[in-house]
PDB file of C-alpha atoms and ligand atoms in Angstrom:
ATOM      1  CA  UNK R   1       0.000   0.000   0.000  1.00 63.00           C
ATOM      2  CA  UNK R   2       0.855   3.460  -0.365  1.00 81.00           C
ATOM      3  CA  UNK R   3       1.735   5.790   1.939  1.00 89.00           C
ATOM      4  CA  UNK R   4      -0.552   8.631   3.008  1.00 94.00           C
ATOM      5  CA  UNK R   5       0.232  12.314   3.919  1.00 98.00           C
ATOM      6  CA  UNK R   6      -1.873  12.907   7.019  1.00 98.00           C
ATOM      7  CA  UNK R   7      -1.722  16.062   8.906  1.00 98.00           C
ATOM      8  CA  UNK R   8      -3.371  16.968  12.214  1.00 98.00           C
ATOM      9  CA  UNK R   9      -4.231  20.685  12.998  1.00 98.00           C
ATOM     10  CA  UNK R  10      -6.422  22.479  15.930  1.00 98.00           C
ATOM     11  CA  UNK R  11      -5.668  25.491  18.440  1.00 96.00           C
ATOM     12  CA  UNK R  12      -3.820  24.800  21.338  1.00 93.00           C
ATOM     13  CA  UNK R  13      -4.514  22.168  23.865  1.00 93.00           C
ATOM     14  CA  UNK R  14      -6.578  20.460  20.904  1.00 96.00           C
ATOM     15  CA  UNK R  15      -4.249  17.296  21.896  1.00 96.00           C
ATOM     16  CA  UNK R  16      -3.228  16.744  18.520  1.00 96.00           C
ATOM     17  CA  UNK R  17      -0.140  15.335  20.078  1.00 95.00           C
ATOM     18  CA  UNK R  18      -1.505  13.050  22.044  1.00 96.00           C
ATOM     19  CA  UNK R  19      -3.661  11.755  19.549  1.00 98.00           C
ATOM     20  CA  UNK R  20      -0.735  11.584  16.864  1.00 98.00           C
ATOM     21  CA  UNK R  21       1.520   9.161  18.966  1.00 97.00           C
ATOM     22  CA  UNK R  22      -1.717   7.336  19.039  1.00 97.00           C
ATOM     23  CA  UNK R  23      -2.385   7.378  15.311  1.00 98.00           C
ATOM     24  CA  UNK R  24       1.400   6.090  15.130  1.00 98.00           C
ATOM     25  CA  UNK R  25       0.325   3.052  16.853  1.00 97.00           C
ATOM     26  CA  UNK R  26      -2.968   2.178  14.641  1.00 97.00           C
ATOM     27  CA  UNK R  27      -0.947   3.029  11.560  1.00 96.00           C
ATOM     28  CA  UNK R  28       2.034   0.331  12.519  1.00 97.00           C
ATOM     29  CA  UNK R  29      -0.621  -2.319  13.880  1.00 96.00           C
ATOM     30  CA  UNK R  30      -1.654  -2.357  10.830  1.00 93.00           C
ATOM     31  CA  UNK R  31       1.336  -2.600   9.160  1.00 94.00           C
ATOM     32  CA  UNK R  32       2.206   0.581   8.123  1.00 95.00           C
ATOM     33  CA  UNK R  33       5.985   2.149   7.511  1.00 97.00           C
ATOM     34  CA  UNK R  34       5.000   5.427   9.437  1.00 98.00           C
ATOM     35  CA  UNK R  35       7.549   9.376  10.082  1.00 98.00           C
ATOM     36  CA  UNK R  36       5.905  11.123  12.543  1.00 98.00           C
ATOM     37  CA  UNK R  37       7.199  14.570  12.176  1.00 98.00           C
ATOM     38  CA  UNK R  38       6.014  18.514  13.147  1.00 98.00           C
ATOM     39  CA  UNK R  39       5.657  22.126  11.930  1.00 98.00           C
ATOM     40  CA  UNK R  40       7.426  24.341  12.385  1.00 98.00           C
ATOM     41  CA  UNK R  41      10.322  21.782  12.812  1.00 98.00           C
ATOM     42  CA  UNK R  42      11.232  18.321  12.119  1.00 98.00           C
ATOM     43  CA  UNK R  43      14.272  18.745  10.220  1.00 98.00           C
ATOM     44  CA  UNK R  44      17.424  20.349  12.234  1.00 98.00           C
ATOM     45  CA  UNK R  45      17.211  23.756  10.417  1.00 98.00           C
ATOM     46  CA  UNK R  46      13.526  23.621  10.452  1.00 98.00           C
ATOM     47  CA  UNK R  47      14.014  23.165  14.691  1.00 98.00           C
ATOM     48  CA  UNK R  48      16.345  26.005  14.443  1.00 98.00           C
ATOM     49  CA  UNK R  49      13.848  28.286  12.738  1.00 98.00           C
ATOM     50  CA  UNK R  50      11.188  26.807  14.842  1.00 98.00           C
ATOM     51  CA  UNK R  51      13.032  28.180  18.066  1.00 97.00           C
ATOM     52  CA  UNK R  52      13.275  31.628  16.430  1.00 97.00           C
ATOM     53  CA  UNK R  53       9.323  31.589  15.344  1.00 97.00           C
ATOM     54  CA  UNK R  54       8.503  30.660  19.764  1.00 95.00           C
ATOM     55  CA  UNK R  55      10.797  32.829  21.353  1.00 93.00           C
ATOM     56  CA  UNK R  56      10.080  35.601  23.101  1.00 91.00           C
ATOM     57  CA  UNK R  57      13.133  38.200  22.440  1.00 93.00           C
ATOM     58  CA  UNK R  58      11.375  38.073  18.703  1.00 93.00           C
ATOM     59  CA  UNK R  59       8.263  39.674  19.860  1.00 92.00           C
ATOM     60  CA  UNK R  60       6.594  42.031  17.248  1.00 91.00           C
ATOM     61  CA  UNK R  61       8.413  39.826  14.595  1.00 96.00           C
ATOM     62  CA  UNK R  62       7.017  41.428  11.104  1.00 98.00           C
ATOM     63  CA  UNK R  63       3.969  39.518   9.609  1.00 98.00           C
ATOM     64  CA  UNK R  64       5.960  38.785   6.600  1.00 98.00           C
ATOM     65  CA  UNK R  65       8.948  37.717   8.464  1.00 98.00           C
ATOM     66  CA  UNK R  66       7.117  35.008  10.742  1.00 98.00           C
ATOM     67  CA  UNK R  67       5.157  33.973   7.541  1.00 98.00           C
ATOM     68  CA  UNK R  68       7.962  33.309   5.349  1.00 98.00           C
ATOM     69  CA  UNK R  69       9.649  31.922   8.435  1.00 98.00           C
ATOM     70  CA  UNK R  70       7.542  28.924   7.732  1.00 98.00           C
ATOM     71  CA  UNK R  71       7.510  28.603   5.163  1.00 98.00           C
ATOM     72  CA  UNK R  72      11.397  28.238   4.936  1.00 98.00           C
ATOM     73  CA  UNK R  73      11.049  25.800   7.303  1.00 98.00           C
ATOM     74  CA  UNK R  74       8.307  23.999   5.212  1.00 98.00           C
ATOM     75  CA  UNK R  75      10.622  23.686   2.087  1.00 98.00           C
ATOM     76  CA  UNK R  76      13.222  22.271   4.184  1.00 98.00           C
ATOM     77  CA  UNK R  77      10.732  19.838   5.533  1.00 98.00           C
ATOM     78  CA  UNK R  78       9.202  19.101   2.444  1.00 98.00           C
ATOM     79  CA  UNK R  79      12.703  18.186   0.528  1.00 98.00           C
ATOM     80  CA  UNK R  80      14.398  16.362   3.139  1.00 98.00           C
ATOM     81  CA  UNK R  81      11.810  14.494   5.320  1.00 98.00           C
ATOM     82  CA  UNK R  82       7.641  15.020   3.516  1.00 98.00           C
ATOM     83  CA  UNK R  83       8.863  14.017   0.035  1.00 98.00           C
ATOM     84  CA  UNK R  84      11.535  11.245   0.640  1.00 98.00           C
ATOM     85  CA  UNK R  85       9.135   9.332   3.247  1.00 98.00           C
ATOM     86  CA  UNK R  86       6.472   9.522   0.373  1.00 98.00           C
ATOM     87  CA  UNK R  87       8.347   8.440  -2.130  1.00 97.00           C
ATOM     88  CA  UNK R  88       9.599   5.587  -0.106  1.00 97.00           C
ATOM     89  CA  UNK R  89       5.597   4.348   0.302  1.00 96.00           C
ATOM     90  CA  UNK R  90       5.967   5.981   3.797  1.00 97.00           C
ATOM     91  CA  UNK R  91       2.983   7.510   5.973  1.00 97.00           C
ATOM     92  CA  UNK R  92       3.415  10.529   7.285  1.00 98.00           C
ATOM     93  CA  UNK R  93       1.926  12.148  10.106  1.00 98.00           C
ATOM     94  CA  UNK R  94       2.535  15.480  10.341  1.00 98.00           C
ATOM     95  CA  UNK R  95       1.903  17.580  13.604  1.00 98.00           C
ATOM     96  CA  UNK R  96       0.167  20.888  11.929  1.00 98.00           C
ATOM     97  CA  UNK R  97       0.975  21.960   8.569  1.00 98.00           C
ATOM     98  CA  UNK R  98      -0.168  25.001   5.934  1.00 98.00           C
ATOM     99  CA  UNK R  99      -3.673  24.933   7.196  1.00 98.00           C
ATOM    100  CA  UNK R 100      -1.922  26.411  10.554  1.00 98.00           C
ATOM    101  CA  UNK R 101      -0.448  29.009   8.613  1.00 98.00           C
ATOM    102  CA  UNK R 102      -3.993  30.222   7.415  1.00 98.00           C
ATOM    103  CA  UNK R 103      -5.309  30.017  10.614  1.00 98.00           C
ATOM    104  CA  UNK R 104      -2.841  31.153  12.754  1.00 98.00           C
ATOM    105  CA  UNK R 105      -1.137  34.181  10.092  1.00 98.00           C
ATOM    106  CA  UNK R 106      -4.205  34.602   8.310  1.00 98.00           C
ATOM    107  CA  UNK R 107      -6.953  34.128  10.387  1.00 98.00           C
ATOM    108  CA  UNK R 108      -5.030  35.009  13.912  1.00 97.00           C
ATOM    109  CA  UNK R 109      -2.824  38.092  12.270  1.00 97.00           C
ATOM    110  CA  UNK R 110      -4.809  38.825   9.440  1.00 98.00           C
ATOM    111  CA  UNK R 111      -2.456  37.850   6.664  1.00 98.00           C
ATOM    112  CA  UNK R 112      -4.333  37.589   3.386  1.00 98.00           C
ATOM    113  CA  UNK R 113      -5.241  34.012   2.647  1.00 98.00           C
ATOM    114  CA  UNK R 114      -4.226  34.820  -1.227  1.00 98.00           C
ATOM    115  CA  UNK R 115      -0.653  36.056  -0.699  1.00 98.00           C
ATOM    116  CA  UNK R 116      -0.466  31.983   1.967  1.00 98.00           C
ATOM    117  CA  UNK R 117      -1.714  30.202  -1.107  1.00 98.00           C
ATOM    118  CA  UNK R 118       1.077  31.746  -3.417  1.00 98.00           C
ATOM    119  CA  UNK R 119       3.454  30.512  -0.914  1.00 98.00           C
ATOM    120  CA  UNK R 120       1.395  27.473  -0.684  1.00 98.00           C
ATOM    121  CA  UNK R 121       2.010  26.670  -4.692  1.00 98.00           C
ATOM    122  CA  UNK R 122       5.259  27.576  -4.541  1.00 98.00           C
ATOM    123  CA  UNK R 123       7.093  25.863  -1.908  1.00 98.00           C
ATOM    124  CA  UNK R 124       4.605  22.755  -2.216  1.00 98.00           C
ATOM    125  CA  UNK R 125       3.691  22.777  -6.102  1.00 98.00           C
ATOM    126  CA  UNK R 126       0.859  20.164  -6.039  1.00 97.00           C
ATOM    127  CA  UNK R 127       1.572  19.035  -2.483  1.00 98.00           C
ATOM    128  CA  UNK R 128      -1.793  18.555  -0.299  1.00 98.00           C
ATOM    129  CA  UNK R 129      -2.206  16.216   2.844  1.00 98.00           C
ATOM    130  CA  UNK R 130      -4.508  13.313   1.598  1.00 96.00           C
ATOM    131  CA  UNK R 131      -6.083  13.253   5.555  1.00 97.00           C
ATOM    132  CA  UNK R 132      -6.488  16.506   7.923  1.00 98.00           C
ATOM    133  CA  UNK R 133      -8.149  15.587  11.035  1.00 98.00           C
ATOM    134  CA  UNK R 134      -8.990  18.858  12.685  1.00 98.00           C
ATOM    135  CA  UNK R 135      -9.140  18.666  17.084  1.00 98.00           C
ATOM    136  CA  UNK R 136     -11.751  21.165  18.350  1.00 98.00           C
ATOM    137  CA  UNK R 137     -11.898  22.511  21.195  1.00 98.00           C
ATOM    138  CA  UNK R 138     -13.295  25.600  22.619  1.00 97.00           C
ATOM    139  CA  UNK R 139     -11.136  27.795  22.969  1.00 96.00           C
ATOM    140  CA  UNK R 140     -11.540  28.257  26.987  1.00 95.00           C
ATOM    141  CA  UNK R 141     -11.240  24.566  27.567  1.00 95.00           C
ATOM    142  CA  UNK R 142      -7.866  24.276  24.919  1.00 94.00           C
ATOM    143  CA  UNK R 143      -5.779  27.235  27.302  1.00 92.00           C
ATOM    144  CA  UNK R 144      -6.399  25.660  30.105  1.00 91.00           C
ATOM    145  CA  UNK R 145      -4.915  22.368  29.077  1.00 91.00           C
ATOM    146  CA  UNK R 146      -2.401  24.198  27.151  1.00 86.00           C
ATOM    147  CA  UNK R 147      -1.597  25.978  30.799  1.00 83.00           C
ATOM    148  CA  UNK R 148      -1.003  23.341  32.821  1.00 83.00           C
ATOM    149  CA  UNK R 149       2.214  22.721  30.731  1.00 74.00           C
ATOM    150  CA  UNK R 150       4.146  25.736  31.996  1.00 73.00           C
ATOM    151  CA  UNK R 151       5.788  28.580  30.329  1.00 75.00           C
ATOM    152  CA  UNK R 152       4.040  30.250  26.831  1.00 76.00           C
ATOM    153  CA  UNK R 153       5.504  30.591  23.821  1.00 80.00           C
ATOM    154  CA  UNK R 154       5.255  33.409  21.438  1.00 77.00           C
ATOM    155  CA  UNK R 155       1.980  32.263  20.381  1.00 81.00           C
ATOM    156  CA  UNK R 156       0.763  30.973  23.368  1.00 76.00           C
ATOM    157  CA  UNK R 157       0.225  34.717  24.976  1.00 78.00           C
ATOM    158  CA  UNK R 158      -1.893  35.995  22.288  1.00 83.00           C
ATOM    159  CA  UNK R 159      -5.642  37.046  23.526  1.00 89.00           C
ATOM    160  CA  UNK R 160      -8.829  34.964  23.759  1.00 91.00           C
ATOM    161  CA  UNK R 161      -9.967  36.572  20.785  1.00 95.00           C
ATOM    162  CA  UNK R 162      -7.113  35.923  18.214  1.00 96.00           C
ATOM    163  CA  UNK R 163      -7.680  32.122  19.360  1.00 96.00           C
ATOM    164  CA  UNK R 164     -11.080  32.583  18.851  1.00 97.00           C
ATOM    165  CA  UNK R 165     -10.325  33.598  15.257  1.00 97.00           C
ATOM    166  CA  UNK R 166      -8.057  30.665  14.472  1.00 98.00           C
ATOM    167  CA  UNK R 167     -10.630  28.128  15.430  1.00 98.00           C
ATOM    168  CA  UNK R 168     -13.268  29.570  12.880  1.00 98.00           C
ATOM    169  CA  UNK R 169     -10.887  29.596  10.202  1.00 98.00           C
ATOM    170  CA  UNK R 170      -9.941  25.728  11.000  1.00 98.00           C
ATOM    171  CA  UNK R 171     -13.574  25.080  10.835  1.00 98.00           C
ATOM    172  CA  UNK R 172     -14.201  26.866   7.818  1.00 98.00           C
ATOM    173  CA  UNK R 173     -11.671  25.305   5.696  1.00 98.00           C
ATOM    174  CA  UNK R 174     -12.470  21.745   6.979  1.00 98.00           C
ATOM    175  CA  UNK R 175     -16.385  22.350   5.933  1.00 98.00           C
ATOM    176  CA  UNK R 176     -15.121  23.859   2.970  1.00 98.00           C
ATOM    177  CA  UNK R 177     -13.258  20.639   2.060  1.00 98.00           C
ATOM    178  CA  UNK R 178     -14.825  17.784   3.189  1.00 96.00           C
ATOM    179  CA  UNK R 179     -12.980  15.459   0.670  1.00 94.00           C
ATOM    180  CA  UNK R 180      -9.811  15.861   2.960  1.00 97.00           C
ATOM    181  CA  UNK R 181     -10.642  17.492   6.542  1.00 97.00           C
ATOM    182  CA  UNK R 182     -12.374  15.660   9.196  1.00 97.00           C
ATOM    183  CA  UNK R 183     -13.723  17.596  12.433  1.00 98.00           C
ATOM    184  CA  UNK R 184     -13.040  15.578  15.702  1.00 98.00           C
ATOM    185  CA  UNK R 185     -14.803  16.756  18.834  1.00 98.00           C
ATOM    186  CA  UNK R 186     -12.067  16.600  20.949  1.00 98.00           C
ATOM    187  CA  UNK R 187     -13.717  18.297  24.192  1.00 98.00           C
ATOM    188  CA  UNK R 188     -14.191  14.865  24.966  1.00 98.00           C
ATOM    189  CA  UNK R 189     -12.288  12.360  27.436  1.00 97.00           C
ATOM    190  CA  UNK R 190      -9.231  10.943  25.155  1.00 97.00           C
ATOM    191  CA  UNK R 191     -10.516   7.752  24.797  1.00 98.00           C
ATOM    192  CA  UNK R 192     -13.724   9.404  22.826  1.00 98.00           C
ATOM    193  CA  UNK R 193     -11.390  10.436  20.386  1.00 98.00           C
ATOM    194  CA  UNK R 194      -9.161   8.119  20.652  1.00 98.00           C
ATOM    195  CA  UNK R 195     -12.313   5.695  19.023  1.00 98.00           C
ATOM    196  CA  UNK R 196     -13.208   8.331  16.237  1.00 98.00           C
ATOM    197  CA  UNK R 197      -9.633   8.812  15.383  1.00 98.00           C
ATOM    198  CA  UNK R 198      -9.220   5.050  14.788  1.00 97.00           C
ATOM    199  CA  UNK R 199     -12.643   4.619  12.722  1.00 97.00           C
ATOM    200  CA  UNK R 200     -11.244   7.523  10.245  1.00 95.00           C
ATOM    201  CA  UNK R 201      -7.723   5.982  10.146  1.00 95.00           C
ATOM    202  CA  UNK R 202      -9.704   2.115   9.869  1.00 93.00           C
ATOM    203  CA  UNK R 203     -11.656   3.892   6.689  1.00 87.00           C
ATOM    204  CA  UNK R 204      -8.480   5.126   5.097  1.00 81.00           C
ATOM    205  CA  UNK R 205      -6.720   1.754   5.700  1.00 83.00           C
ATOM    206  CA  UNK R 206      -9.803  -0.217   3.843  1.00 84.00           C
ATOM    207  CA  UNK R 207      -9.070   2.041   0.991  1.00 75.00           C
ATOM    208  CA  UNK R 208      -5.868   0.834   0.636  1.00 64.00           C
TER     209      UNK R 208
HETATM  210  N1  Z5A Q 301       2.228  27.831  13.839  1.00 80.57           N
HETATM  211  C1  Z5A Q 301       1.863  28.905  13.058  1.00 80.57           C
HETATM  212  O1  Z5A Q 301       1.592  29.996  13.554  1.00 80.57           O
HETATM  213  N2  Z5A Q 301       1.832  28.744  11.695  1.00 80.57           N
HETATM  214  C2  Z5A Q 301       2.162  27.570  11.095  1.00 80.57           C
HETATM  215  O2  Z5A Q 301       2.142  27.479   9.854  1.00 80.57           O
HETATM  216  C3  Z5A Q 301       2.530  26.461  11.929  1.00 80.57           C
HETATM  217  C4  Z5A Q 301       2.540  26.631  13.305  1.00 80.57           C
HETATM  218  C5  Z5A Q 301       2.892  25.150  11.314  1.00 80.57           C
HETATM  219  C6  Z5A Q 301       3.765  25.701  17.597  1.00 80.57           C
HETATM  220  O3  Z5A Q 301       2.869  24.664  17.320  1.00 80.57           O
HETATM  221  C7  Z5A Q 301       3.143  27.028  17.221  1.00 80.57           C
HETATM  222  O4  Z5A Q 301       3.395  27.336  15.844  1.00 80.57           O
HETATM  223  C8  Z5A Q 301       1.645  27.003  17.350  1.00 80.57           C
HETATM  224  C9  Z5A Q 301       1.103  27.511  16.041  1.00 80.57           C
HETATM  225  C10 Z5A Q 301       2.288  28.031  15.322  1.00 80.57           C
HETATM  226  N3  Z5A Q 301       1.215  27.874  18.321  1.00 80.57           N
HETATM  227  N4  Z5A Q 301       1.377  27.805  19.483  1.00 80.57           N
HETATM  228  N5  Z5A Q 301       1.512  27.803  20.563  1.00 80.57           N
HETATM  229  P1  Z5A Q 301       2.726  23.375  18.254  1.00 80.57           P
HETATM  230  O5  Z5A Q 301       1.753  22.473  17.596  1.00 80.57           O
HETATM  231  O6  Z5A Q 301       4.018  22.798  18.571  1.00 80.57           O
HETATM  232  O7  Z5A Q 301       2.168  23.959  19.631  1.00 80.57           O
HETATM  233  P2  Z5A Q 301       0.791  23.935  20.279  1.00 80.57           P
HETATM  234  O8  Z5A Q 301      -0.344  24.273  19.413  1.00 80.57           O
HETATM  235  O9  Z5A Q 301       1.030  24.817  21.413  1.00 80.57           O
HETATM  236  O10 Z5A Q 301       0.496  22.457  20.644  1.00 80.57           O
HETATM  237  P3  Z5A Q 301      -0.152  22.041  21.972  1.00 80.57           P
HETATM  238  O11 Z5A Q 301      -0.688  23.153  22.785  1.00 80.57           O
HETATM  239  O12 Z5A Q 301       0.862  21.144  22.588  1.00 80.57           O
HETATM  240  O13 Z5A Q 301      -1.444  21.363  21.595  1.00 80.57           O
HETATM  241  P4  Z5A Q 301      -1.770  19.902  21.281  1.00 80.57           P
HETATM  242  O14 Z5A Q 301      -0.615  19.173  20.663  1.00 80.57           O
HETATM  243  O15 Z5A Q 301      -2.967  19.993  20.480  1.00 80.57           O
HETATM  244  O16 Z5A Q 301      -2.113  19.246  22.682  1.00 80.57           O
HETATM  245  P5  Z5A Q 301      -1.394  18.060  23.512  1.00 80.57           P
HETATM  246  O17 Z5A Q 301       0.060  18.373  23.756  1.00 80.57           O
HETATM  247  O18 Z5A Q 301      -1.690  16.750  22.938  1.00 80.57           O
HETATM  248  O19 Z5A Q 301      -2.229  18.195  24.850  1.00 80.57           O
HETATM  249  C11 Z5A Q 301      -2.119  19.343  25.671  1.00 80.57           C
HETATM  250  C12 Z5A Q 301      -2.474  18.935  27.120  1.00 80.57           C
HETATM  251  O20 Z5A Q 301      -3.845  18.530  27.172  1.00 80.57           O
HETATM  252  C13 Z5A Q 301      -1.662  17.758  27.640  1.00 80.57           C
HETATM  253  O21 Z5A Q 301      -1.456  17.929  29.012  1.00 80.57           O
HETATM  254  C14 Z5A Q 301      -2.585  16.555  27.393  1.00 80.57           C
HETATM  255  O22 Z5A Q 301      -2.350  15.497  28.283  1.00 80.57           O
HETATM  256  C15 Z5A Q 301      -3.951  17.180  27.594  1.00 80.57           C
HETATM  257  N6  Z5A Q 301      -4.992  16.544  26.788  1.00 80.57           N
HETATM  258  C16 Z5A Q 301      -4.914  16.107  25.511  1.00 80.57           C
HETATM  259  N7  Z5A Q 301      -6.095  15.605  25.088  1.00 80.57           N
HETATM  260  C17 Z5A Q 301      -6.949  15.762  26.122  1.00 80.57           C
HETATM  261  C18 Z5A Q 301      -8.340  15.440  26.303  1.00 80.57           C
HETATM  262  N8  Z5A Q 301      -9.078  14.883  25.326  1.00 80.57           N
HETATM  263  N9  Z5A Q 301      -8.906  15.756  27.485  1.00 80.57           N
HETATM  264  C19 Z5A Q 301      -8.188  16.334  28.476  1.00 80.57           C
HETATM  265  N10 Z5A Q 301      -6.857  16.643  28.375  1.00 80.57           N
HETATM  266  C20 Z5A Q 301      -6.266  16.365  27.205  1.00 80.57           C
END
């Protein structure tokens, strides 16, 4: 079988980590080669960049700047870990991809979503995930999990409201494209979504 580009997206405290190590798992059971991998990250200059894009000494970083930030960090990605694992009948599960950057630089900062898609076509020519499951949780309940982990990030101190904009942008694009996104309720006890997350991944794996 062929491997599958599956990427998992939501605001924070979603628990798309949680439910990626667990998607690992259900994808090797069943016999599947898998790279679990992240954005921004998962290469060692993508980390690097990744580290700039969090910390705080680069608050106020220009629009532009953070948004071509990841982008630089998605080509790297794409040419040394997406595209190799794919071509080698891989799965990959990615930990957010370009449907973060529209929510979180277009929806959260108000980037235009036309200038992400030329950087989408660009740096991924005909590149889409196959699978997007999309965690959602409201917003109130995703902070507070997200808190309980300790220090915030760059991201992480933004307002209620720009995390409040993020969310409706996920949900938009999944409902736009219902061919590729699934919506998981995931203010739900892990195991709940634990059990949808395995019924989408047992669909996929009938599909061959
Ligand atoms: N970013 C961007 O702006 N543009 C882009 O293009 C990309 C990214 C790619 C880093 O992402 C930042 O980069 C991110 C967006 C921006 N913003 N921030 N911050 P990240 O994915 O590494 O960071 P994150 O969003 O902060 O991830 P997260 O908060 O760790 O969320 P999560 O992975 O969805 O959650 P988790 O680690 O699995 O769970 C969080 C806690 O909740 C943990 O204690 C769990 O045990 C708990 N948990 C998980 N599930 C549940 C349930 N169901 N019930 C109760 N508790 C739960």
């Amino acid at each position: 079988m062929s491997g599958k580009f599956i990427t998992v997206e939501g605001g924070e405290g979603a628990g798309k980590t949680t439910q990626l190590a667990f998607m690992r798992e259900v994808l090797e059971r069943a016999g599947c080669r898998v790279t679990s991998t992240r954005e921004p990250g998962g290469t060692a200059l993508g980390e690097e960049i990744r580290s700039l894009l969090l910390d705080h000494r680069h608050d106020g970083m220009a629009l532009a700047t953070e948004t071509l930030l990841m982008f630089a960090a998605r080509a790297e990605h794409l040419e040394r870990v997406i595209r190799p694992a794919l071509a080698a009948g891989r799965w990959v599960l990615c930990d957010r991809f370009t449907d973060a950057t529209y929510a979180y630089q277009g929806g959260g900062r108000g980037l235009p979503p036309e200038r992400i898609a030329i950087l989408e076509d660009w740096v991924q020519g005909g590149l889409r995930p196959d699978l997007t499951l999309v965690f959602d949780v409201p917003v109130a309940v995703g902070l507070e999990r997200a808190g309980r982990r300790g220090a915030a990030d760059r991201f992480e101190r933004e307002e209620k409201v720009f995390f409040e904009r993020i969310r409706a942008v996920y949900l938009d694009r999944a409902r736009r494209d219902p061919g590729r996104c699934r919506i998981v309720n995931a203010d739900r006890p892990v195991e709940a979504v634990r059990t949808e997350v395995e019924a989408i991944l047992a669909g996929w794996l009938e599909r061959g």
